[in-house]
Tab-separated table of C-alpha atoms in Angstrom:
chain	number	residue	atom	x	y	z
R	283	UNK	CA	-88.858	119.609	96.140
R	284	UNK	CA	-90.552	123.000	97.350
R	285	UNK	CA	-88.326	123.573	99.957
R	286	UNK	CA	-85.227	123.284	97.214
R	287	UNK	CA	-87.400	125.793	94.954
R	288	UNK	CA	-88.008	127.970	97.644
R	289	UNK	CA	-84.474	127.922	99.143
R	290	UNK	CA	-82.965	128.782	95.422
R	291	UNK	CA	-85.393	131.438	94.865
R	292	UNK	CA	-84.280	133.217	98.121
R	293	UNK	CA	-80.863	132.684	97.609
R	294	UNK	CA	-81.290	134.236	94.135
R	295	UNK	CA	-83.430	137.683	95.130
R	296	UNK	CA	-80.957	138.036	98.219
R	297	UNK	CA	-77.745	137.911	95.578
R	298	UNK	CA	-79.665	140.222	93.029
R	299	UNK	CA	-80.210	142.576	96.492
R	300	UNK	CA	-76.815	142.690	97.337
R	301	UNK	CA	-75.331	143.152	93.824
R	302	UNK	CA	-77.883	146.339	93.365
R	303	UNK	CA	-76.630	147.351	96.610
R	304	UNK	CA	-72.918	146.947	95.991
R	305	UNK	CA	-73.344	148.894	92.424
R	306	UNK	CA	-75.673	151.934	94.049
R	307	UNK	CA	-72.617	152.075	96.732
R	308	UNK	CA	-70.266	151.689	94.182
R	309	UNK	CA	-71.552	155.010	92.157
R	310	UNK	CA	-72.489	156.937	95.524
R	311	UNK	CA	-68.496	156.414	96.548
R	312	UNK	CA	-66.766	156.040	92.820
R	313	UNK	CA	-64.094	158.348	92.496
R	314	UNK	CA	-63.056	159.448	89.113
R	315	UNK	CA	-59.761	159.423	87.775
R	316	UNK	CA	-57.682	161.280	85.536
R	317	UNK	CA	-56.952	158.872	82.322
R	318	UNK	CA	-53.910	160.844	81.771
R	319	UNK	CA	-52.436	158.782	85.184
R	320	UNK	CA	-52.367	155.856	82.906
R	321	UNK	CA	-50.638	158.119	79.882
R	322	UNK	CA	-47.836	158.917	82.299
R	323	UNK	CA	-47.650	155.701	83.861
R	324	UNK	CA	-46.476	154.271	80.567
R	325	UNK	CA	-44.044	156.798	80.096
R	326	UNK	CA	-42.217	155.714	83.216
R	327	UNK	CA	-39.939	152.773	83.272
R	328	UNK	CA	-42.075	150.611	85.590
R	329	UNK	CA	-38.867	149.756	87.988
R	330	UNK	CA	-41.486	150.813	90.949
R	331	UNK	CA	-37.939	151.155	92.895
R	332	UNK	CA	-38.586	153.784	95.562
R	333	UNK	CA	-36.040	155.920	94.089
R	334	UNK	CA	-38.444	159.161	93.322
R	335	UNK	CA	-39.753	159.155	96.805
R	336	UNK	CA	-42.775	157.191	96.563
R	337	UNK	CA	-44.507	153.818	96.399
R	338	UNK	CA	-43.753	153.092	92.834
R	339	UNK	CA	-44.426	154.736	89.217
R	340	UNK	CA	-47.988	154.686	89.817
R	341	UNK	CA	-47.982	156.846	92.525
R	342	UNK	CA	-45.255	159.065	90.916
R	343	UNK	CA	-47.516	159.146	88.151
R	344	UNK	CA	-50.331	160.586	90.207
R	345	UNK	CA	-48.954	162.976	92.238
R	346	UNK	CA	-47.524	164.375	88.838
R	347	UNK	CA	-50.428	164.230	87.475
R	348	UNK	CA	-52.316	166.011	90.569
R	349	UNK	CA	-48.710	168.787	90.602
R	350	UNK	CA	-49.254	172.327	89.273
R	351	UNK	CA	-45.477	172.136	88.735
R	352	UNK	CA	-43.359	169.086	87.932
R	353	UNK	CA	-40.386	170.403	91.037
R	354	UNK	CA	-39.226	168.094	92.881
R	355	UNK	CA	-40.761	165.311	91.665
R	356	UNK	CA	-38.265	163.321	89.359
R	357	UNK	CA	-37.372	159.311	88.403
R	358	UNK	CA	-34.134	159.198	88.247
R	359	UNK	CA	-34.338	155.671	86.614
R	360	UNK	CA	-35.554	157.039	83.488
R	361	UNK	CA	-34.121	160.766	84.163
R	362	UNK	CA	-34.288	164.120	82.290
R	363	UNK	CA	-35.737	162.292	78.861
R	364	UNK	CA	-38.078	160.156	81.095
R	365	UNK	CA	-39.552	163.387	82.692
R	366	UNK	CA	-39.111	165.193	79.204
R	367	UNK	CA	-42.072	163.298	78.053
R	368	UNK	CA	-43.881	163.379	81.339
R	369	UNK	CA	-43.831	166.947	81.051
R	370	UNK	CA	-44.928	166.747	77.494
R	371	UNK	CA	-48.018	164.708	78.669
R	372	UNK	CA	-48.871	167.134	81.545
R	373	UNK	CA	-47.950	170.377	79.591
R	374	UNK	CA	-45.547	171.175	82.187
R	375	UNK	CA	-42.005	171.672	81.853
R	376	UNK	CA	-39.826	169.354	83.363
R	377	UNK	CA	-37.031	170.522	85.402
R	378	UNK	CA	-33.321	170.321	84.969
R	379	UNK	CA	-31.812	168.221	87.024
R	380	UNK	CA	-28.155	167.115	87.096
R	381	UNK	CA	-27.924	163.455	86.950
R	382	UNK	CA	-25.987	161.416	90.070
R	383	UNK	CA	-24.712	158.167	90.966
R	384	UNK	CA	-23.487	155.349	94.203
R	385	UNK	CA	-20.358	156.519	95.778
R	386	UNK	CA	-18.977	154.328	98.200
R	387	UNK	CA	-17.252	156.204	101.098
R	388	UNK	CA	-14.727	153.577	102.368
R	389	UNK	CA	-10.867	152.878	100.707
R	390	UNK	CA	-10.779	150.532	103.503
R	391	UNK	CA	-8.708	147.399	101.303
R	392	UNK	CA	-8.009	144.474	102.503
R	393	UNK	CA	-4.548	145.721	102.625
R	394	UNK	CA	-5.000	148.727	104.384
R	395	UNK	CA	-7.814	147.478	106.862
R	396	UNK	CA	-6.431	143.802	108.085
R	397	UNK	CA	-8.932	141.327	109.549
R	398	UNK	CA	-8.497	140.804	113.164
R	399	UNK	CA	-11.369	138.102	113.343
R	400	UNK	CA	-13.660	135.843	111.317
R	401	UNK	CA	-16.972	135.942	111.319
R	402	UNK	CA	-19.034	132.760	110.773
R	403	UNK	CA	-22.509	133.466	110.766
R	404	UNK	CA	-24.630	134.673	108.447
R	405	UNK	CA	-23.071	136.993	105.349
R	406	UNK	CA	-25.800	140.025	105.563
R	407	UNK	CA	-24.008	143.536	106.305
R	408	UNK	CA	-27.248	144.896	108.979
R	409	UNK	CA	-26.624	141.402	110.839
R	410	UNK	CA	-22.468	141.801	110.956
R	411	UNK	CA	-23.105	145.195	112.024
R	412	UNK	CA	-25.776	144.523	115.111
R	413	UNK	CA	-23.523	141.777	116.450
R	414	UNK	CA	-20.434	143.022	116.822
R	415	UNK	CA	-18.029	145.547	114.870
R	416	UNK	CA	-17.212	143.453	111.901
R	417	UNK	CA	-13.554	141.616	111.314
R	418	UNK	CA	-11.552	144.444	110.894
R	419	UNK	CA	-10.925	147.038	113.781
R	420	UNK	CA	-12.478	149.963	111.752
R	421	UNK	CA	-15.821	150.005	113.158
R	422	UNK	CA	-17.248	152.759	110.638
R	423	UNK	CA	-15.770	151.108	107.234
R	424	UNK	CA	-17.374	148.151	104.928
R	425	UNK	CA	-18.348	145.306	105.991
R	426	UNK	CA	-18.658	143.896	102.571
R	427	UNK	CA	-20.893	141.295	103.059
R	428	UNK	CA	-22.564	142.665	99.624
R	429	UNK	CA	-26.387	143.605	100.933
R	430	UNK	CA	-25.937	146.632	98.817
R	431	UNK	CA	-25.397	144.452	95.694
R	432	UNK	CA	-28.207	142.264	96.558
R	433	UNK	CA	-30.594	145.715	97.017
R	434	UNK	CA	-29.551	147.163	93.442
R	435	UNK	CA	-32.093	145.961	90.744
R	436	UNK	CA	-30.186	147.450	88.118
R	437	UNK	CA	-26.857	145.394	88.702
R	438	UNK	CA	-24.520	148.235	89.121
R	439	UNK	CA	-22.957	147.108	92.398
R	440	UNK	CA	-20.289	144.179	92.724
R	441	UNK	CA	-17.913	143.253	95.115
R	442	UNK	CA	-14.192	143.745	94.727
R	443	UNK	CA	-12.465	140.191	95.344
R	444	UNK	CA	-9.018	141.698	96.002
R	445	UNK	CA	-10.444	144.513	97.551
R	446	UNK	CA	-13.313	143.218	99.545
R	447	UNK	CA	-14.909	146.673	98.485
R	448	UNK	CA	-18.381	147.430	96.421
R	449	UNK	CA	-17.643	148.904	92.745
R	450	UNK	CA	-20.493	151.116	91.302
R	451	UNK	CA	-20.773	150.764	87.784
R	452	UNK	CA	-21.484	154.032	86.654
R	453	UNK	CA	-23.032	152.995	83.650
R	454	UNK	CA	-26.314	151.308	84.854
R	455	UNK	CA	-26.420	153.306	87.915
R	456	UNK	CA	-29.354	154.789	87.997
R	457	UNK	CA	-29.485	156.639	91.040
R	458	UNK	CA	-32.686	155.067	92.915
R	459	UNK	CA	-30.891	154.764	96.510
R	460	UNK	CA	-31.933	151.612	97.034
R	461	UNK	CA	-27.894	150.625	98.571
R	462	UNK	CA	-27.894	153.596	99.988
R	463	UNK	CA	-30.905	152.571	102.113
R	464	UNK	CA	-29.801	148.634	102.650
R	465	UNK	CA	-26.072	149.909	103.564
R	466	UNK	CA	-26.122	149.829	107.838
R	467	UNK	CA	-23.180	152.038	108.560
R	468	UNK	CA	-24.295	154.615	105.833
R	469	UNK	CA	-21.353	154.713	103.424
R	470	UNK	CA	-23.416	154.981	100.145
R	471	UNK	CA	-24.305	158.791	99.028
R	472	UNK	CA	-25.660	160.231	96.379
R	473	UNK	CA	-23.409	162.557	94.775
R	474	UNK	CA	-23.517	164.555	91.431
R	475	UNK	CA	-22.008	163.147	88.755
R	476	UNK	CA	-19.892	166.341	87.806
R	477	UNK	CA	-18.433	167.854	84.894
R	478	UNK	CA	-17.193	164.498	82.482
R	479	UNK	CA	-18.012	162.412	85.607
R	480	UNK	CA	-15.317	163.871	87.470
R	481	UNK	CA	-15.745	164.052	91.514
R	482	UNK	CA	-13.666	164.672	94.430
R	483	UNK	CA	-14.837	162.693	97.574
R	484	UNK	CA	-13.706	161.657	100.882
R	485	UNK	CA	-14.089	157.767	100.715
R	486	UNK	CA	-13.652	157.432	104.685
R	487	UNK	CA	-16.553	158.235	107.343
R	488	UNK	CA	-14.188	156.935	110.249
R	489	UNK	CA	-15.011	159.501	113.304
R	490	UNK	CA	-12.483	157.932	115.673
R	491	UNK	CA	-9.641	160.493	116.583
R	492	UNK	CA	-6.693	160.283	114.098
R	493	UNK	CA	-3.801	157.851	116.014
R	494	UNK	CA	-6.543	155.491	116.234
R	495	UNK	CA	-7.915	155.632	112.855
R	496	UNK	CA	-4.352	154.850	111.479
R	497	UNK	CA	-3.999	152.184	113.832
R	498	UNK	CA	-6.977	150.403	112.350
R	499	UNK	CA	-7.058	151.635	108.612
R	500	UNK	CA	-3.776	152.977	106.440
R	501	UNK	CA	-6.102	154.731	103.744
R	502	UNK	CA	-8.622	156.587	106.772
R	503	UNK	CA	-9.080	160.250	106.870
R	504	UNK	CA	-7.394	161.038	110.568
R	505	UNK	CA	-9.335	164.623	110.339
R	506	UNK	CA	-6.126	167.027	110.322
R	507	UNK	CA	-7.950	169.905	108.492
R	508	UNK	CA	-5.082	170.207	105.533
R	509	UNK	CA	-7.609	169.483	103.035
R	510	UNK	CA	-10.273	172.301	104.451
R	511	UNK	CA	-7.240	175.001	104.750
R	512	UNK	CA	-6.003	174.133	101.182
R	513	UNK	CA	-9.173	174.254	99.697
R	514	UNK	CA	-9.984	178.052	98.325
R	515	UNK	CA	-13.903	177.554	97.696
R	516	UNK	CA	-14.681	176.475	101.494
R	517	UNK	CA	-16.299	173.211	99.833
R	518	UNK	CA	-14.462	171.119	102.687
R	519	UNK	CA	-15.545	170.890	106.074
R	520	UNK	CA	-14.236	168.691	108.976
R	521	UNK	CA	-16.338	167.361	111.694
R	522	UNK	CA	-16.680	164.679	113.951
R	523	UNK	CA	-12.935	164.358	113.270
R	524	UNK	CA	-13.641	162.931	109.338
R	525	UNK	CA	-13.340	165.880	106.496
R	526	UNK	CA	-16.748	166.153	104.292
R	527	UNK	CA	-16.348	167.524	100.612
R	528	UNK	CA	-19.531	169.364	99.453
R	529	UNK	CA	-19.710	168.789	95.775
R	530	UNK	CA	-22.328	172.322	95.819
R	531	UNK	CA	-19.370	174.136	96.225
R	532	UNK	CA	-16.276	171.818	94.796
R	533	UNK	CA	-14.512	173.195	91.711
R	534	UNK	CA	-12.635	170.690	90.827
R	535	UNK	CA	-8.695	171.977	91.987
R	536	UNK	CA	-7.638	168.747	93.485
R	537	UNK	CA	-5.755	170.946	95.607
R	538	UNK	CA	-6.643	169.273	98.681
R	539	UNK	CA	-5.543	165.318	96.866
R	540	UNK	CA	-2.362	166.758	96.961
R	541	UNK	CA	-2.020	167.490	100.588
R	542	UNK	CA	-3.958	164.656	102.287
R	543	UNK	CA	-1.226	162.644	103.611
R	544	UNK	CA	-3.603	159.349	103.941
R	545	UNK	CA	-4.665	159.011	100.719
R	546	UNK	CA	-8.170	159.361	101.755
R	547	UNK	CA	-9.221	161.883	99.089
R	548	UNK	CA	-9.898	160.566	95.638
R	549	UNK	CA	-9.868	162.012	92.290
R	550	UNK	CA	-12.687	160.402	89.834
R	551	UNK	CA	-12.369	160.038	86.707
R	552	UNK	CA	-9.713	162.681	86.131
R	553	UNK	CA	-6.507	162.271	83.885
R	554	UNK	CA	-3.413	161.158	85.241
R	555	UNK	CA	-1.756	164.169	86.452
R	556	UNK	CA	1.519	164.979	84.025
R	557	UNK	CA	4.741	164.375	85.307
R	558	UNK	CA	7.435	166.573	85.874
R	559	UNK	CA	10.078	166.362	83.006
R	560	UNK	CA	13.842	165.356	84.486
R	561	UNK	CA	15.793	168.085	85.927
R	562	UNK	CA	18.950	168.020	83.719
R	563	UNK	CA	22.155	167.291	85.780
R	564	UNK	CA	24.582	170.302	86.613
R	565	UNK	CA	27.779	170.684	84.347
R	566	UNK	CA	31.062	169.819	85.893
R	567	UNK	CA	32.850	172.988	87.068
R	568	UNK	CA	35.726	174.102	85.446
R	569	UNK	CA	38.901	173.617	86.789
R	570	UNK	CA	40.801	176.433	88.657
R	571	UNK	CA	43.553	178.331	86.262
R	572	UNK	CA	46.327	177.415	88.531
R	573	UNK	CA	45.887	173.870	88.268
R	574	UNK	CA	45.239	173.867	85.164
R	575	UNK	CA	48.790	175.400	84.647
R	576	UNK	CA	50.399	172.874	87.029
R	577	UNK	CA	48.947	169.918	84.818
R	578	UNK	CA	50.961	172.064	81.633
R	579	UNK	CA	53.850	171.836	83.780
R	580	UNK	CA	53.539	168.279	84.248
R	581	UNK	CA	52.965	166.925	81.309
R	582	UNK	CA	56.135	167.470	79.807
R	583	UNK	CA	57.906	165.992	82.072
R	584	UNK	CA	55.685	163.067	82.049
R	585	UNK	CA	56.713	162.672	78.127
R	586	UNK	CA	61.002	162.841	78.801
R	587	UNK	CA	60.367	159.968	81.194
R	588	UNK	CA	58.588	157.597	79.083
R	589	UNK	CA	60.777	158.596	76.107
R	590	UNK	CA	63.813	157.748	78.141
């Protein structure tokens, strides 16, 4: 019964050592930290997607917090109001920053772009594209297997049927880059959303030389250069044999939609361009004078006979 006694009492004096140990430790090494962390923590929208650059809100919310100036650091889940507040918080003003949104860089249809094989294995888009080129000859275009869709938390990506395409929702995109980041061949950017939403972009990122990009894809951009020497602000640029529209520099002309002769260049979210009225049809000509005299001449004639 002493031993037990004993054993307990030891067991109790070494916890009660170790706990004043661990809490002396504890304050030697504590390191304090700025409630307002917590104030603009709660101000964010908690998505902790990756889309400002870092772990997730709470380390946004530090390194604004740490910042002298809130520049480059933005959400662009919650956006301009989100970092309104933010700002508010920190007594820092928050920087203007245009919003943007998914834009898928491949037209490739299932009408333009054929399948030439089936694949059978598993449906993920970085596993298509590590085994082989995917079931269409284009081996830069979609492989819509949909592990964009399955990346975006916000349900703004879906997959065409008839197309076999992704469609961005522009709506609840938010921007975060997650499907730009899951896409293997890289056709997701970032882009500004422009003036009323309105874009020009190049949805092709085939670098194959033009005969063979046509061979494998009606809508592809074959690289001619018409777009770049139409285009009067220099805002298009052709390399690696695919054109590149920088939408720093775009004004909007849709100068070079009208002389791409794939198709490859897309106008978002303008108006239908108006048509040309009718030309009207040319008037008969006039009959020459002298036949116009020899039909006189006739016509009498005509009238004896029938009245005979």
């Amino acid at each position: 019964m002493n031993l037990i006694l004993i054993s307990l009492a030891v067991l109790g004096v070494t916890g009660l050592v170790a706990a004043v140990l661990l809490y002396l430790i504890a304050q030697k090494f504590k390191v304090e930290e700025d409630p307002r962390i917590d104030e603009v923590q709660e101000a964010l929208p908690g998505a902790n997607c990756g889309g400002c650059g870092f772990a997730g809100c709470r380390a946004l919310a530090e390194a604004c917090v740490k910042a002298d100036s809130l520049d480059g650091l933005f959400c662009p889940v919650g956006g301009a109001p989100t970092m309104t507040k933010v700002g508010e918080i920190l007594g820092l003003a928050a920087p203007v920053t245009e919003p943007k949104v998914a834009v898928v860089r491949c037209n490739g249809t299932c009408a333009a772009r054929p399948k030439t094989s089936e694949y059978n294995g598993e449906r993920h888009c970085d596993i298509m594209h590590s085994l082989y080129g995917g079931e269409a000859d284009c081996r830069f275009g979609c492989l819509g297997c949909g592990d964009c869709t399955r990346a975006c938390q916000f349900g703004a990506l879906s997959i065409n049927t008839e197309t076999g395409l992704p469609v961005v929702d522009e709506e609840k995109c938010t921007a975060c880059g997650k499907c730009v980041q899951a896409c293997p061949r890289r056709l997701i950017e970032l882009r500004k959303k422009g003036p009323k939403n309105r874009r020009m972009v190049v949805l092709c990122r085939n670098e194959d030389k033009g005969a063979i990009t046509r061979k494998v894809c009606q809508n592809g951009c074959i690289g001619c250069g018409k777009c770049a020497k139409e285009c009067p602000f220099d805002a298009i640029v052709v390399e690696n044999n695919v054109a590149y529209i920088d939408f720093e520099k775009c004004r909007l002309c849709r100068k070079c939609e009208a002389v791409c002769p794939t198709g490859a260049i897309h106008a978002v979210n303008f108006p239908p361009r108006p048509q040309k009225p009718a030309e009207p049809k040319p008037a008969p000509a006039p009959a020459p004078v002298a036949a116009q005299a020899d039909a006189k001449a006739v016509e009498p004639n005509v009238e004896k006979e029938v009245k005979a």
